[in-house]
Coordinates of C-alpha atoms and ligand atoms in Angstrom, one line a residue:
M21 CA 102.9 118.3 111.7
A22 CA 100.3 119.2 109.4
F23 CA 98.5 116.4 107.7
P24 CA 95.2 117.3 105.7
K25 CA 92.0 117.0 107.6
K26 CA 90.5 113.9 105.5
F27 CA 93.9 112.2 105.4
L28 CA 93.4 108.5 105.0
W29 CA 95.5 106.5 107.7
G30 CA 95.6 102.7 107.7
G31 CA 97.5 99.6 106.5
A32 CA 98.2 97.6 103.5
V33 CA 98.3 93.7 103.0
A34 CA 98.2 91.2 99.9
A35 CA 95.6 88.4 99.6
N36 CA 98.5 86.1 98.6
Q37 CA 100.3 87.0 101.8
C38 CA 97.4 87.0 104.1
E39 CA 94.5 85.0 103.4
G40 CA 95.6 81.3 103.0
A41 CA 92.6 79.0 102.3
Y42 CA 94.3 78.5 98.9
L43 CA 92.0 76.1 97.6
E44 CA 89.0 77.1 99.7
G45 CA 85.7 78.7 98.2
G46 CA 86.5 77.7 94.8
K47 CA 89.7 79.6 94.6
G48 CA 92.2 78.5 91.6
L49 CA 95.9 78.3 92.2
A50 CA 97.8 81.5 91.7
L51 CA 101.3 82.0 90.8
P52 CA 102.5 82.8 94.5
D53 CA 101.2 79.2 95.6
M54 CA 104.0 77.9 93.6
L55 CA 106.6 79.8 95.7
L56 CA 108.5 78.1 98.6
G57 CA 109.8 79.6 101.8
G58 CA 113.4 81.0 102.1
D59 CA 115.2 83.0 104.5
V60 CA 117.5 85.8 105.0
N61 CA 120.4 84.0 103.4
T62 CA 118.2 81.7 101.0
P63 CA 116.4 83.3 98.2
R64 CA 112.7 82.1 97.7
T65 CA 112.5 79.1 94.9
F66 CA 109.8 78.2 92.7
C67 CA 108.1 75.0 92.4
P68 CA 105.9 74.6 89.5
T69 CA 104.0 71.5 91.2
I70 CA 102.7 71.2 94.5
E71 CA 104.6 68.5 96.2
K72 CA 103.5 67.3 99.6
D73 CA 106.6 67.5 101.5
R74 CA 107.3 70.9 100.8
F75 CA 106.3 74.3 102.5
Y76 CA 104.4 76.7 100.6
P77 CA 103.6 79.8 102.8
S78 CA 100.8 81.2 100.9
H79 CA 98.7 78.1 101.3
E80 CA 97.8 79.2 105.1
A81 CA 99.2 82.5 105.3
I82 CA 97.9 83.9 108.3
D83 CA 94.4 82.5 107.6
F84 CA 92.8 85.9 107.1
Y85 CA 90.1 84.1 105.1
H86 CA 88.7 83.0 108.3
H87 CA 89.9 85.8 110.7
Y88 CA 88.9 88.9 108.8
K89 CA 86.5 90.0 111.2
E90 CA 88.5 89.9 114.1
D91 CA 91.5 91.6 112.0
I92 CA 89.5 94.3 110.8
A93 CA 87.6 95.1 114.2
L94 CA 91.5 95.2 115.4
F95 CA 92.3 97.6 112.5
A96 CA 89.1 99.7 113.7
E97 CA 90.5 99.6 117.2
M98 CA 93.6 101.4 115.8
G99 CA 91.5 104.0 114.3
F100 CA 92.2 102.8 110.6
T101 CA 90.1 105.1 108.1
C102 CA 91.6 103.1 105.1
F103 CA 92.5 99.6 104.6
R104 CA 94.4 98.6 101.5
L105 CA 94.0 94.7 100.6
S106 CA 94.3 92.9 97.3
I107 CA 91.7 90.6 95.5
N108 CA 92.9 87.3 94.5
W109 CA 92.1 87.0 91.0
A110 CA 92.4 83.3 91.1
R111 CA 89.4 83.5 93.6
I112 CA 87.1 85.2 91.1
F113 CA 88.4 83.6 88.0
P114 CA 89.9 80.2 89.3
N115 CA 91.2 79.2 85.8
G116 CA 91.7 82.5 84.2
D117 CA 89.5 82.1 81.4
D118 CA 86.5 80.8 83.0
A119 CA 83.3 81.8 81.3
Q120 CA 81.4 83.2 84.6
P121 CA 83.1 84.4 87.7
N122 CA 82.9 82.3 91.0
E123 CA 80.3 83.6 93.1
E124 CA 81.7 82.3 96.2
G125 CA 84.9 84.4 95.6
L126 CA 82.9 87.5 95.0
A127 CA 80.9 86.8 98.2
F128 CA 84.0 86.6 100.2
Y129 CA 85.1 89.9 99.3
D130 CA 81.5 91.3 99.6
A131 CA 81.8 90.3 103.2
V132 CA 85.1 91.8 103.8
F133 CA 84.1 95.3 102.4
D134 CA 80.9 95.0 104.4
E135 CA 83.0 94.5 107.4
C136 CA 85.1 97.5 106.6
K137 CA 82.0 99.8 105.9
K138 CA 80.7 98.6 109.3
H139 CA 84.0 100.2 110.9
G140 CA 83.9 103.3 108.8
I141 CA 87.0 102.1 107.2
E142 CA 87.6 102.7 103.4
P143 CA 88.9 100.1 101.2
L144 CA 91.7 100.5 98.9
V145 CA 91.7 97.8 96.7
T146 CA 94.8 96.3 94.3
L147 CA 93.3 94.3 91.5
S148 CA 96.6 92.4 90.9
H149 CA 99.2 91.9 93.8
Y150 CA 101.1 89.0 92.0
E151 CA 98.2 86.9 91.9
I152 CA 98.0 86.1 88.4
P153 CA 96.0 82.7 88.0
W154 CA 98.3 79.8 87.4
A155 CA 96.2 78.7 84.6
I156 CA 97.0 81.8 82.7
V157 CA 100.5 81.3 83.3
T158 CA 100.7 77.9 82.0
K159 CA 98.0 78.0 79.3
Y160 CA 98.5 81.8 78.0
H161 CA 102.4 82.5 79.0
G162 CA 101.1 85.2 81.3
F163 CA 100.8 88.7 79.8
Y164 CA 103.1 87.9 76.9
N165 CA 99.9 86.8 75.4
R166 CA 97.7 89.9 74.6
E167 CA 94.7 87.7 75.3
T168 CA 95.7 88.0 78.8
I169 CA 94.9 91.8 78.6
E170 CA 91.4 90.7 77.9
L171 CA 91.0 88.3 80.7
Y172 CA 92.6 91.0 82.9
V173 CA 90.0 93.6 82.0
K174 CA 87.2 91.1 82.3
Y175 CA 88.4 90.1 85.8
A176 CA 88.6 94.0 86.5
T177 CA 85.3 95.1 85.4
T178 CA 83.8 92.2 87.1
C179 CA 85.1 93.4 90.5
F180 CA 84.3 97.1 89.3
E181 CA 80.6 96.4 88.8
R182 CA 80.2 94.2 91.6
Y183 CA 81.8 96.4 94.3
K184 CA 81.1 99.7 92.5
D185 CA 79.0 100.9 95.5
K186 CA 81.5 99.5 98.2
V187 CA 84.8 100.5 96.7
K188 CA 85.9 104.0 95.4
Y189 CA 89.8 103.5 95.6
W190 CA 91.6 101.0 93.3
L191 CA 95.0 100.2 92.0
T192 CA 95.3 98.2 89.0
F193 CA 98.9 96.7 89.4
N194 CA 100.8 96.5 92.6
E195 CA 104.6 97.4 92.0
I196 CA 104.3 97.2 88.1
N197 CA 107.9 98.1 87.7
M198 CA 108.9 94.7 89.3
P199 CA 109.8 93.5 85.8
L200 CA 112.5 96.3 85.1
M201 CA 113.8 96.2 88.8
S202 CA 114.5 92.3 88.7
P203 CA 114.3 90.4 85.6
Q204 CA 113.3 87.0 86.7
V205 CA 111.9 88.0 90.1
G206 CA 109.5 90.4 88.0
D207 CA 108.6 87.8 86.0
M208 CA 107.0 85.9 89.1
Y209 CA 105.8 88.8 90.6
G210 CA 103.3 90.4 88.2
I211 CA 103.6 89.2 84.3
G212 CA 103.4 85.7 84.7
V213 CA 105.8 84.9 81.8
I214 CA 107.9 81.8 83.1
Q215 CA 110.8 81.2 80.3
D216 CA 112.5 77.9 79.9
V217 CA 111.3 76.2 82.8
D218 CA 109.7 72.7 82.8
L219 CA 106.4 73.5 84.3
K220 CA 105.9 70.0 85.3
R221 CA 109.0 69.5 87.4
T222 CA 109.1 68.7 90.9
A223 CA 112.2 70.0 91.8
P224 CA 112.3 73.8 92.8
C225 CA 113.8 76.0 90.7
K226 CA 116.2 79.1 91.8
F227 CA 115.3 82.5 90.3
P228 CA 118.7 83.1 89.0
D229 CA 118.4 79.7 87.0
M230 CA 115.7 80.7 85.3
K231 CA 116.2 82.3 81.6
D232 CA 115.4 86.1 81.0
V233 CA 114.0 86.8 77.5
P234 CA 114.1 90.7 77.4
Q235 CA 111.7 90.7 74.4
E236 CA 109.1 88.3 75.9
R237 CA 109.4 90.5 79.5
L238 CA 109.2 94.0 78.2
Q239 CA 106.7 93.2 75.7
A240 CA 104.6 91.6 78.7
L241 CA 105.1 94.7 80.6
H242 CA 103.6 96.8 77.7
N243 CA 100.6 94.6 77.7
V244 CA 100.3 95.1 81.3
F245 CA 100.1 98.8 80.9
V246 CA 97.5 98.4 78.1
A247 CA 95.5 96.2 80.4
S248 CA 96.1 98.8 83.2
A249 CA 94.8 101.5 81.0
K250 CA 91.7 99.8 79.6
A251 CA 90.9 98.9 83.2
V252 CA 90.9 102.4 84.0
I253 CA 88.7 103.5 81.0
E254 CA 86.1 100.7 82.0
G255 CA 86.1 101.5 85.4
H256 CA 85.2 105.3 84.8
K257 CA 82.4 104.2 82.8
I258 CA 81.1 102.1 85.6
N259 CA 81.2 104.7 88.3
P260 CA 82.8 108.1 87.5
N261 CA 83.8 108.5 90.8
F262 CA 86.0 106.0 91.2
M263 CA 89.7 106.9 92.0
I264 CA 92.1 104.5 90.0
G265 CA 95.6 104.7 90.7
N266 CA 99.0 103.0 89.5
M267 CA 101.2 101.5 92.1
V268 CA 105.3 101.6 91.7
C269 CA 108.3 100.2 93.6
H270 CA 109.9 103.2 94.2
V271 CA 113.9 102.5 95.6
T272 CA 115.1 105.8 95.8
R273 CA 118.6 106.4 94.8
Y274 CA 121.5 108.7 95.5
P275 CA 125.0 109.1 93.8
L276 CA 127.5 107.8 96.0
T277 CA 129.9 110.6 95.2
P278 CA 129.7 113.9 93.3
N279 CA 131.7 112.3 90.6
P280 CA 129.4 113.4 87.4
K281 CA 129.8 110.0 86.1
D282 CA 128.0 108.8 89.4
M283 CA 125.4 111.5 88.8
L284 CA 124.5 110.2 85.4
E285 CA 124.4 106.8 86.6
T286 CA 121.7 107.3 89.1
Q287 CA 119.8 109.5 86.9
R288 CA 119.6 106.7 84.2
M289 CA 118.6 104.2 87.0
D290 CA 116.1 106.3 88.5
H291 CA 114.6 107.0 85.1
I292 CA 114.3 103.2 84.2
F293 CA 113.6 101.7 87.5
N294 CA 111.4 104.3 89.2
D295 CA 110.3 106.7 86.7
L296 CA 109.4 104.8 83.4
C297 CA 106.3 102.9 84.8
G298 CA 105.0 106.1 86.6
D299 CA 105.4 108.1 83.4
V300 CA 103.6 105.7 81.4
Q301 CA 100.5 105.5 83.7
V302 CA 100.3 109.1 84.9
R303 CA 101.3 110.8 81.6
G304 CA 99.9 108.3 79.4
A305 CA 102.9 107.9 77.3
Y306 CA 106.2 106.1 77.4
P307 CA 109.1 108.7 78.5
Y308 CA 111.7 109.8 75.9
F309 CA 114.6 107.6 77.4
A310 CA 112.7 104.2 77.2
K311 CA 113.6 103.1 73.7
K312 CA 117.2 103.4 74.2
Y313 CA 117.2 101.5 77.2
Y314 CA 114.8 98.5 75.9
R315 CA 117.2 98.5 72.5
S316 CA 120.3 98.2 74.8
L317 CA 118.7 94.8 75.5
G318 CA 118.2 93.7 72.1
V319 CA 114.3 94.5 72.4
D320 CA 112.4 95.2 69.2
T321 CA 110.2 98.5 70.3
S322 CA 107.9 98.7 67.7
F323 CA 105.0 98.1 70.3
M324 CA 105.7 101.3 71.7
D325 CA 104.6 102.9 68.4
D326 CA 101.4 100.9 68.0
E327 CA 98.6 103.8 67.2
A328 CA 95.7 102.0 69.0
D329 CA 97.9 101.1 72.0
K330 CA 99.2 104.9 72.2
K331 CA 95.5 105.9 72.1
L332 CA 94.5 103.8 75.3
L333 CA 97.7 104.6 77.5
L334 CA 96.6 108.3 77.1
E335 CA 93.0 107.7 77.9
G336 CA 93.9 105.0 80.3
A337 CA 95.9 107.4 82.5
V338 CA 95.3 106.8 86.4
D339 CA 93.6 109.3 89.0
F340 CA 96.3 109.3 91.4
Y341 CA 100.0 107.9 91.8
T342 CA 100.8 105.5 94.6
F343 CA 104.3 103.6 95.7
S344 CA 105.8 101.7 98.3
Y345 CA 108.7 103.1 99.8
Y346 CA 111.1 101.0 102.2
M347 CA 114.6 102.1 101.7
S348 CA 117.2 104.2 99.4
N349 CA 120.5 103.0 97.9
C350 CA 123.4 104.6 96.5
I351 CA 124.7 104.3 93.0
T352 CA 128.3 104.3 91.9
T353 CA 130.4 103.5 88.8
D354 CA 133.3 102.3 91.0
E355 CA 133.2 98.7 91.0
N356 CA 134.9 98.5 94.5
A357 CA 132.3 99.9 96.4
D358 CA 130.8 98.2 99.4
K359 CA 127.6 96.7 98.0
I360 CA 124.3 95.6 99.3
E361 CA 123.7 92.0 98.9
D362 CA 120.0 92.0 97.7
S363 CA 119.6 91.2 94.2
M364 CA 116.5 92.8 93.8
L365 CA 117.4 96.1 95.3
A366 CA 121.2 96.1 94.3
G367 CA 123.2 99.3 95.0
A368 CA 126.1 100.5 97.2
K369 CA 126.1 101.0 100.9
N370 CA 125.4 104.7 102.3
P371 CA 127.9 105.3 104.9
Y372 CA 125.1 107.5 106.7
L373 CA 122.4 105.1 106.8
K374 CA 121.6 101.9 109.1
A375 CA 120.0 98.7 107.7
S376 CA 117.4 96.5 109.0
D377 CA 118.3 92.7 109.6
W378 CA 117.6 92.1 105.7
G379 CA 120.0 95.1 104.7
W380 CA 117.2 97.2 103.7
Q381 CA 118.7 101.0 104.7
I382 CA 116.3 103.1 106.6
D383 CA 116.0 106.5 105.0
P384 CA 113.0 108.7 106.2
D385 CA 114.7 112.0 104.8
G386 CA 114.4 109.9 101.6
L387 CA 110.8 109.5 101.7
R388 CA 110.5 113.3 102.0
W389 CA 113.0 113.8 98.9
T390 CA 110.8 111.0 97.0
L391 CA 107.5 112.7 97.6
N392 CA 108.9 116.2 96.5
K393 CA 110.3 114.4 93.4
L394 CA 107.0 112.9 92.4
A395 CA 105.1 116.1 93.0
S396 CA 107.1 118.1 90.7
R397 CA 107.3 115.1 88.2
Y398 CA 103.5 114.5 88.1
P399 CA 101.8 118.2 88.8
D400 CA 98.2 118.2 90.1
T401 CA 98.2 114.3 90.7
P402 CA 97.3 113.3 94.3
I403 CA 99.7 110.9 95.9
M404 CA 99.6 108.4 98.3
V405 CA 102.3 106.3 100.1
V406 CA 100.6 102.9 99.9
E407 CA 103.3 100.6 101.6
N408 CA 106.1 101.4 104.2
G409 CA 107.2 99.4 107.0
F410 CA 110.0 97.7 108.9
G411 CA 110.5 93.9 108.5
A412 CA 112.1 92.7 111.9
F413 CA 112.6 89.6 114.3
D414 CA 110.1 90.3 117.1
K415 CA 110.3 88.6 120.8
V416 CA 107.4 87.5 122.6
E417 CA 107.9 88.4 126.5
A418 CA 107.1 85.8 129.2
D419 CA 103.9 87.8 129.6
G420 CA 102.8 87.8 125.9
S421 CA 103.9 91.7 125.4
I422 CA 106.1 92.6 122.4
H423 CA 108.2 95.7 122.7
D424 CA 109.0 96.7 119.3
D425 CA 110.5 100.1 119.9
Y426 CA 112.7 99.7 116.7
R427 CA 109.6 99.6 114.7
I428 CA 107.9 102.8 116.3
S429 CA 111.0 104.5 115.7
Y430 CA 111.2 103.6 111.9
F431 CA 107.5 104.6 111.8
R432 CA 108.0 107.8 113.9
E433 CA 110.8 109.0 111.7
H434 CA 109.0 108.2 108.3
I435 CA 105.6 109.8 109.2
R436 CA 107.6 112.9 110.6
A437 CA 109.0 113.1 107.0
M438 CA 106.0 112.6 105.4
G439 CA 104.4 115.6 107.5
E440 CA 107.3 117.8 106.2
A441 CA 106.7 116.9 102.9
V442 CA 103.0 117.9 103.4
E443 CA 104.3 121.2 104.5
D444 CA 106.4 121.5 101.4
G445 CA 103.2 121.5 99.6
V446 CA 103.2 117.8 98.5
P447 CA 99.5 116.8 97.7
L448 CA 99.8 113.7 100.0
I449 CA 96.2 112.0 100.5
G450 CA 96.8 109.1 102.5
Y451 CA 99.4 106.6 104.1
T452 CA 98.9 102.6 104.6
T453 CA 101.9 100.8 106.3
W454 CA 102.8 97.6 105.1
G455 CA 101.7 94.6 107.0
P456 CA 99.7 96.1 109.9
I457 CA 99.4 92.5 110.8
D458 CA 102.3 89.9 110.7
L459 CA 102.2 88.4 107.2
V460 CA 104.2 86.0 105.2
S461 CA 107.1 88.0 103.4
A462 CA 106.9 88.2 99.5
G463 CA 110.7 88.2 99.1
T464 CA 111.7 85.3 101.7
G465 CA 108.6 83.9 102.2
Q466 CA 109.1 84.0 105.8
Y467 CA 106.8 84.6 109.0
A468 CA 109.8 85.6 110.8
K469 CA 110.2 89.0 109.1
R470 CA 107.4 90.6 110.9
Y471 CA 105.7 94.1 110.0
G472 CA 102.7 93.9 112.0
F473 CA 101.5 96.1 114.8
I474 CA 99.5 92.9 115.3
Y475 CA 101.5 89.7 116.3
V476 CA 100.4 86.6 114.6
N477 CA 101.2 83.3 116.4
R478 CA 102.6 81.5 113.4
H479 CA 106.1 80.3 112.5
D480 CA 108.3 79.2 109.8
D481 CA 108.6 75.7 110.9
G482 CA 104.5 75.4 110.4
T483 CA 103.9 75.6 114.2
G484 CA 101.5 78.3 116.0
D485 CA 97.8 78.8 116.4
F486 CA 97.3 81.9 114.4
S487 CA 96.2 83.8 117.6
R488 CA 96.6 87.5 117.4
S489 CA 98.1 89.8 119.9
R490 CA 99.0 93.8 119.9
K491 CA 102.6 94.8 120.2
D492 CA 103.7 98.0 121.7
S493 CA 103.6 99.8 118.3
F494 CA 99.5 99.0 118.1
F495 CA 98.9 101.6 120.7
W496 CA 101.5 103.9 119.2
Y497 CA 100.0 103.9 115.7
K498 CA 96.4 104.2 117.6
K499 CA 97.8 107.5 119.1
V500 CA 99.2 108.8 115.9
I501 CA 96.0 108.2 113.9
A502 CA 93.8 109.9 116.8
S503 CA 95.9 113.0 116.6
N504 CA 96.0 113.0 112.6
G505 CA 99.8 112.6 112.9
A506 CA 100.6 115.4 115.4
D507 CA 101.6 113.2 118.2
L508 CA 104.6 111.0 117.1
D509 CA 105.9 110.4 120.8
Ligands
BG6_630 C1 106.6 95.1 98.5 C2 105.5 94.3 98.2 O1 107.5 94.7 97.4 O2 107.2 95.0 99.7 C3 104.7 93.5 99.2 O3 104.4 94.7 97.3 C4 106.2 92.8 99.9 O4 104.2 92.3 98.5 C5 106.7 94.2 100.9 O5 105.5 92.0 101.0 C6 107.8 93.7 101.5 O6 108.8 92.8 101.3 P1 109.2 91.6 102.0 O7 109.8 91.1 101.0 O8 109.7 92.1 103.1 O9 107.6 91.0 102.3

């Protein structure tokens, strides 16, 4: 496999899924702090108040806040040259609209980046990985309010100024297309627009019970685009060498049959859910198909024609394209086809693919297909895979070892597919696996859905001492990095 010489190898985490210490160091509440745990059959619920007898996984997560030195040393032992992490916005601006940033929060990330530097690891920083301060949700109605654009830009520029000599690679918003993929979940994950829910209620609220107002959701997404563009513009003023990217959740879609109706529906879904956000952020303008879709939901699209915003989107185009890739799905117009039971990623089952215990279909060739698609859609744009991984139940043997050959095999095939895409000519610059260390699942809130090369002794019943240990995949990935992707055995 011929990966480029300075290819970035590493892993990715999000603050809300690993840090814990949810009220330490002056941090305010962030939206994920209000989410309860679920499991494979029970989606997470949202509890808008903190109740003593309930379990909110982000509150302790894997306690990266106190273990970051040990964790970064383990990443270095695997040979990481890149570590993707997010800054928790509520650590920097605990109330979202504070006049001054919280120095203790800023100092924490200084220490983390210094630790990365000590080990020769390049940080890749996501500014918003779902961690919108709770106060912005309650006081401003999230990104539906244009004032939130300015709050975000202030937060972003504070980080750019503070870390301009420590961080070169930035992403503005994680999985920015989530509000299109899944309305209510997307409101939670990203735009912070919670509709028709009593925010003082003490009982949990299921996502499907929440109301969706497409006008608010899509206006908020537009404001997120503008916020991202402004951040890119300001970031380049602060340090012209910054590389600032987007981040899309790419669920690759195939037609289930060669029926032209399936082909058309697949193209339509691919356009809306996978391409729309990337087009806005990379090309700097809404694609031609956006208006028809928005209008089909009854949305007044005049915000798309605002001249000042159009100018910003164009000037604030990103420097590189990044995405998460876990699976592919099939699309069909046949209502009787065998469906995938996951509201967020709905589609039909592909008879050629196996799936994880959470129903996510495993498709390494789909990654090669996707990389080629993106390279032709966004010519001359460097691409990075910033999330890819296998959530699984792990078994700890009596001697403490963990034989996760299923995870090794998932990564082997995906890295092989990436290598083939590089040989195809795709300008791929790096790869960070999701959850190089076990962490809290975003979708289900579980610890049991483990992604790591590093095991964390922490469980869904709240037991465990947070100790870390190396799985078989740890040693395997170390070998892969050492050989720059050549040795996948
Ligand atoms: C992506 C998110 O959707 O997928 C991560 O950016 C998330 O935050 C990851 O953890 C895997 O999903 P899950 O639900 O298995 O944690």
